[in-house]
Amino acid sequence: KSKDQENVWTIAEFGFGMNPNARLSGNVLEDEKRLGTAYFSIGDNTTLGGSAAVGIQISGVLKSPSVWLDETVLFENGSFVVQ
């Protein structure tokens, strides 16, 4: 079973939506691109050059995230604030 494999909880992807024309539609491939979202996937990362070949990847989209990188706020409640 995939859930029992050692690397199944590997972070496979993490990124930010930057497209103001993308809509929240329920389709993760468009939702993850919408400006002000953040997205992540856990599990298999081999398609991106990783080594976690676990046979499953689960994705999620955060609609209005607050994201920090060290002491710098990148997004606050879904608004891009880096200058």
PDB file of C-alpha atoms in Angstrom:
ATOM      1  CA  LYS A   1       0.000   0.000   0.000  1.00  0.00           C
ATOM      2  CA  SER A   2       1.260   3.460  -0.898  1.00  0.00           C
ATOM      3  CA  LYS A   3       0.356   4.942   2.494  1.00  0.00           C
ATOM      4  CA  ASP A   4       2.749   2.534   4.208  1.00  0.00           C
ATOM      5  CA  GLN A   5       5.797   3.399   2.093  1.00  0.00           C
ATOM      6  CA  GLU A   6       8.655   5.282   3.732  1.00  0.00           C
ATOM      7  CA  ASN A   7       8.606   8.338   1.425  1.00  0.00           C
ATOM      8  CA  VAL A   8       4.847   8.694   0.928  1.00  0.00           C
ATOM      9  CA  TRP A   9       4.743  11.967   2.940  1.00  0.00           C
ATOM     10  CA  THR A  10       7.501  13.640   0.880  1.00  0.00           C
ATOM     11  CA  ILE A  11       6.672  17.192  -0.215  1.00  0.00           C
ATOM     12  CA  ALA A  12       6.499  16.766  -3.976  1.00  0.00           C
ATOM     13  CA  GLU A  13       5.492  20.309  -4.998  1.00  0.00           C
ATOM     14  CA  PHE A  14       4.928  23.707  -3.419  1.00  0.00           C
ATOM     15  CA  GLY A  15       4.194  26.894  -5.283  1.00  0.00           C
ATOM     16  CA  PHE A  16       2.144  30.040  -5.671  1.00  0.00           C
ATOM     17  CA  GLY A  17      -0.615  30.962  -8.088  1.00  0.00           C
ATOM     18  CA  MET A  18       0.308  34.062 -10.060  1.00  0.00           C
ATOM     19  CA  ASN A  19      -2.299  34.173 -12.855  1.00  0.00           C
ATOM     20  CA  PRO A  20      -5.006  36.842 -12.326  1.00  0.00           C
ATOM     21  CA  ASN A  21      -7.102  35.286 -15.126  1.00  0.00           C
ATOM     22  CA  ALA A  22      -7.293  31.800 -13.584  1.00  0.00           C
ATOM     23  CA  ARG A  23     -10.555  30.939 -11.822  1.00  0.00           C
ATOM     24  CA  LEU A  24     -11.328  28.749  -8.825  1.00  0.00           C
ATOM     25  CA  SER A  25     -13.195  25.996 -10.645  1.00  0.00           C
ATOM     26  CA  GLY A  26     -12.646  22.887  -8.558  1.00  0.00           C
ATOM     27  CA  ASN A  27     -10.037  21.675 -11.059  1.00  0.00           C
ATOM     28  CA  VAL A  28      -6.724  21.668  -9.192  1.00  0.00           C
ATOM     29  CA  LEU A  29      -4.781  22.285 -12.421  1.00  0.00           C
ATOM     30  CA  GLU A  30      -6.462  25.694 -12.794  1.00  0.00           C
ATOM     31  CA  ASP A  31      -7.059  26.446  -9.105  1.00  0.00           C
ATOM     32  CA  GLU A  32      -3.340  26.224  -8.291  1.00  0.00           C
ATOM     33  CA  LYS A  33      -2.568  28.941 -10.841  1.00  0.00           C
ATOM     34  CA  ARG A  34      -5.050  31.553  -9.529  1.00  0.00           C
ATOM     35  CA  LEU A  35      -3.384  34.706  -8.199  1.00  0.00           C
ATOM     36  CA  GLY A  36      -3.291  34.636  -4.414  1.00  0.00           C
ATOM     37  CA  THR A  37      -3.349  30.865  -3.930  1.00  0.00           C
ATOM     38  CA  ALA A  38      -0.649  28.503  -2.756  1.00  0.00           C
ATOM     39  CA  TYR A  39      -0.540  24.829  -3.651  1.00  0.00           C
ATOM     40  CA  PHE A  40       1.241  21.720  -2.480  1.00  0.00           C
ATOM     41  CA  SER A  41       1.501  18.034  -3.267  1.00  0.00           C
ATOM     42  CA  ILE A  42       2.767  15.176  -1.149  1.00  0.00           C
ATOM     43  CA  GLY A  43       3.919  11.771  -2.334  1.00  0.00           C
ATOM     44  CA  ASP A  44       5.492  10.767  -5.638  1.00  0.00           C
ATOM     45  CA  ASN A  45       7.895  13.415  -6.955  1.00  0.00           C
ATOM     46  CA  THR A  46       9.634  11.454  -9.728  1.00  0.00           C
ATOM     47  CA  THR A  47       8.033  13.481 -12.555  1.00  0.00           C
ATOM     48  CA  LEU A  48       9.907  16.512 -11.191  1.00  0.00           C
ATOM     49  CA  GLY A  49      13.245  14.705 -10.870  1.00  0.00           C
ATOM     50  CA  GLY A  50      12.798  13.516  -7.289  1.00  0.00           C
ATOM     51  CA  SER A  51      13.435  10.060  -5.872  1.00  0.00           C
ATOM     52  CA  ALA A  52      10.201   9.365  -3.938  1.00  0.00           C
ATOM     53  CA  ALA A  53       8.662   6.747  -6.254  1.00  0.00           C
ATOM     54  CA  VAL A  54       5.658   5.871  -4.089  1.00  0.00           C
ATOM     55  CA  GLY A  55       2.955   5.585  -6.766  1.00  0.00           C
ATOM     56  CA  ILE A  56       0.600   8.244  -5.405  1.00  0.00           C
ATOM     57  CA  GLN A  57       0.521  12.038  -5.233  1.00  0.00           C
ATOM     58  CA  ILE A  58      -2.092  14.077  -3.352  1.00  0.00           C
ATOM     59  CA  SER A  59      -2.493  17.781  -4.120  1.00  0.00           C
ATOM     60  CA  GLY A  60      -4.138  20.649  -2.288  1.00  0.00           C
ATOM     61  CA  VAL A  61      -4.784  24.339  -2.910  1.00  0.00           C
ATOM     62  CA  LEU A  62      -4.919  27.020  -0.209  1.00  0.00           C
ATOM     63  CA  LYS A  63      -7.399  29.726  -1.233  1.00  0.00           C
ATOM     64  CA  SER A  64      -6.186  32.712   0.849  1.00  0.00           C
ATOM     65  CA  PRO A  65      -2.876  31.768   2.454  1.00  0.00           C
ATOM     66  CA  SER A  66      -0.463  33.794   4.509  1.00  0.00           C
ATOM     67  CA  VAL A  67       3.040  32.685   3.524  1.00  0.00           C
ATOM     68  CA  TRP A  68       6.322  33.758   5.121  1.00  0.00           C
ATOM     69  CA  LEU A  69       9.894  33.109   4.007  1.00  0.00           C
ATOM     70  CA  ASP A  70      12.099  33.688   7.025  1.00  0.00           C
ATOM     71  CA  GLU A  71      11.098  37.213   8.161  1.00  0.00           C
ATOM     72  CA  THR A  72       9.541  38.254   4.836  1.00  0.00           C
ATOM     73  CA  VAL A  73       5.786  38.080   4.220  1.00  0.00           C
ATOM     74  CA  LEU A  74       5.132  36.879   0.649  1.00  0.00           C
ATOM     75  CA  PHE A  75       1.325  36.529   0.806  1.00  0.00           C
ATOM     76  CA  GLU A  76      -1.052  37.815   3.460  1.00  0.00           C
ATOM     77  CA  ASN A  77      -4.588  36.418   3.342  1.00  0.00           C
ATOM     78  CA  GLY A  78      -4.132  35.665  -0.357  1.00  0.00           C
ATOM     79  CA  SER A  79      -2.697  39.063  -1.314  1.00  0.00           C
ATOM     80  CA  PHE A  80       0.810  39.199  -2.791  1.00  0.00           C
ATOM     81  CA  VAL A  81       2.693  41.743  -0.644  1.00  0.00           C
ATOM     82  CA  VAL A  82       6.392  41.415  -1.572  1.00  0.00           C
ATOM     83  CA  GLN A  83       7.779  44.669  -2.954  1.00  0.00           C
TER      84      GLN A  83
END
